[in-house]
Amino acid sequence: MADSGLLLKRGSCRSTWLRARKARPQLILSRRPRRRLGTLRWCGRRRLRRRLLQAQAAGVDWREGARQVSRAAAAGRPKTATPSPIPSPTPASEPESEFESASSCRRPLLIPPVRPVGPGRALLLLPVEQGFTFSGICRVTCLYGQVQVFGFTISQGQPARDIFSVYTHSCLSIHALHYSLPEKSKKELKREARNLLKSHLNLDDRRWSMQNFSLQCSIVLLEHLKTASVNFITSYPGSSYIFVQESPTPQIKPEYLALRSVGIRKEKKRKGLQLTESTLSALEELVSVSCEEVDGCPVILVCGSQDVGKSTFNRYLINQLLNPPFTHLRTPQKMVYYGKPSCKNNYENYIDIIKYVFSAYKRESPLIVNTMGWVSDQGLLLLIDLIRLLSPSHVVQFRCDHSKYMPDLTPQYVDDMDGLYTKSKTKMRNRRFRLAAFADALEFADEEKESPVEFTGHKLIGVYTDFTYRITPRNRESHNKILRDLTILSYLSQLQPPMPKPLSPLHSLTPYQVPFNAVALRITHSDVAPTHILYAVNASWVGLCKIQDDVRGYTNGPILLAQTPICDCLGFGICRGIDMEKRLYHILTPVPPEELRTVNCLLVGAIAIPHCVLKCQRGIEGTVPYVTTDYNFKIPGASEKIGAREPEEAHKEKPYRRPKFCRKMK
């Protein structure tokens, strides 16, 4: 005993190799690998020893694990090592026994296995209630079972879904769900499983799936995503890195290589979206209320300070309510182009736009209202006006550790507080009061006064969020710009021909020719001198709108509006040129021609075209049009600060400036 204790004390001074040899004599390296082992540092030797012992304890070939970790451990097979207990594959002529072995009781899979099944394709087996967190983009098809991604349920037999898990948001996860097994015999279940996998996998892949398959296990096919939209966005150097997921330390694990061919990378669970208990409880309650037969059309208003998860909650809730495609742009039922990312010092126009859009809601389906993160001072008063105006049935209020203080927006608090344009009202016996009591303050139309909406109060749901934030006060501006640029590029990708045709640069596409006297013009975010209106419109992002006024009576143009109209927006486009001789606007837009016939107004706001669109167009030789470093910001309308309607002392934020592009006209 004394000698053994002495040996233990001396072991700490000896090399890692000697200690491993004392503990496990069968872990023997030849002379050449031992010389390589001497070049490793202390931490590397410690990790190598721990992995060798773990591999030996698991009963597998320790050399296989060592090859994936370090080249220094690549040595000959030890003489006393036991063979790896790899199960022999079942012959193809015995499909019945193959399925029986798969459906028998097996140990739960701790790590979802991944298997490459072809170029750019990988197979993922997910045991029930387990998830797979990843970053990147891919196409997901559920071959067997049922999985959920960001609240969206994908079942077997449904079409493939395109999923985007980029660094600007929390990583997405594919979770396996419980699914009901049909009341069929074992033989019928075997036949059903074989038929589902036969059209997607070959014999070897099906055999591997059945060997690792267990009850309530979901089989997911991951494929490389290659669409016209993805190709268009990644064609620009400034945005191509958003979808590319490269590991800082390349690995040679089969799982890593299989996922890399698909275009994704496995991430740790903590990097994925983590929903708190209060968030899950709120989602469950709202989904239950929306599914009620009596009144399944609630109006849900989500509020809270910046970066607390309001938009994420809304997307998750919408996916659970309607199960829509969540990676594609959808045409809205009614849309108004506001033209600015903030409504500060332009509250009346903001309220009027909300009333105009809300008037189209007929309570045919649940309505989810997202609000701004401005919840202090006048922003809080404006939020109280919105609650009185929209009369939501549920108000979801978000809080987190880093959020600003915000009072509980209970029905009593909203009733007793004065808003920005509304006054507090005396509570009636059953907490009911009519919209007509303060319709004059909100300037409602006559038809709204005749059939006033009754406010019955709302239910306040408090939600506490606690997850890793990608946005900080320091990078918020750049982060929001990335999201806006991605949205605009995705919208412009609709101009591209379908796959597999090659991409067409925007400057090579044929624009629409719009006469000066066919549309009216308005700059929404700043006052611009009439002599400089065309400079501001040229090479700008424009909203294609439809106003009630008839502009066909004018023979010449341009037609300038004195006030910003509140009207329907049918889409967006780029004014890529102005022909002064023929008096034509050249508009590039994906809006179909049948809808463009009703467009009679162009609105230009503070939303700029992504710089990469103008600076990185392929095929342009020589001087790039509209791009210059010598730009005169003293021209009225060149920036929001000069000629802006709101006073500078209203807020001390940095004024918006247009990009340094020279507004040249043909």
CSV table of C-alpha atoms in Angstrom, one decimal, residues 71 120 268 281 325 448 456 459-460 499 515 526 534 551 631:
chain,number,residue,atom,x,y,z
A,71,ARG,CA,-2.6,13.5,-36.2
A,120,GLY,CA,-25.3,17.9,-50.9
A,268,LYS,CA,-24.5,24.0,-29.4
A,281,SER,CA,-47.3,29.6,-21.3
A,325,PRO,CA,-44.2,29.1,-45.1
A,448,GLU,CA,-66.8,54.7,-38.2
A,456,THR,CA,-64.3,45.8,-23.2
A,459,LYS,CA,-56.1,40.7,-20.7
A,460,LEU,CA,-52.5,41.5,-19.9
A,499,MET,CA,-33.5,28.0,-61.7
A,515,PRO,CA,-44.4,59.1,-68.4
A,526,SER,CA,-37.8,65.6,-46.0
A,534,LEU,CA,-35.8,64.6,-59.8
A,551,VAL,CA,-53.5,62.7,-62.2
A,631,TYR,CA,-21.1,64.6,-53.1
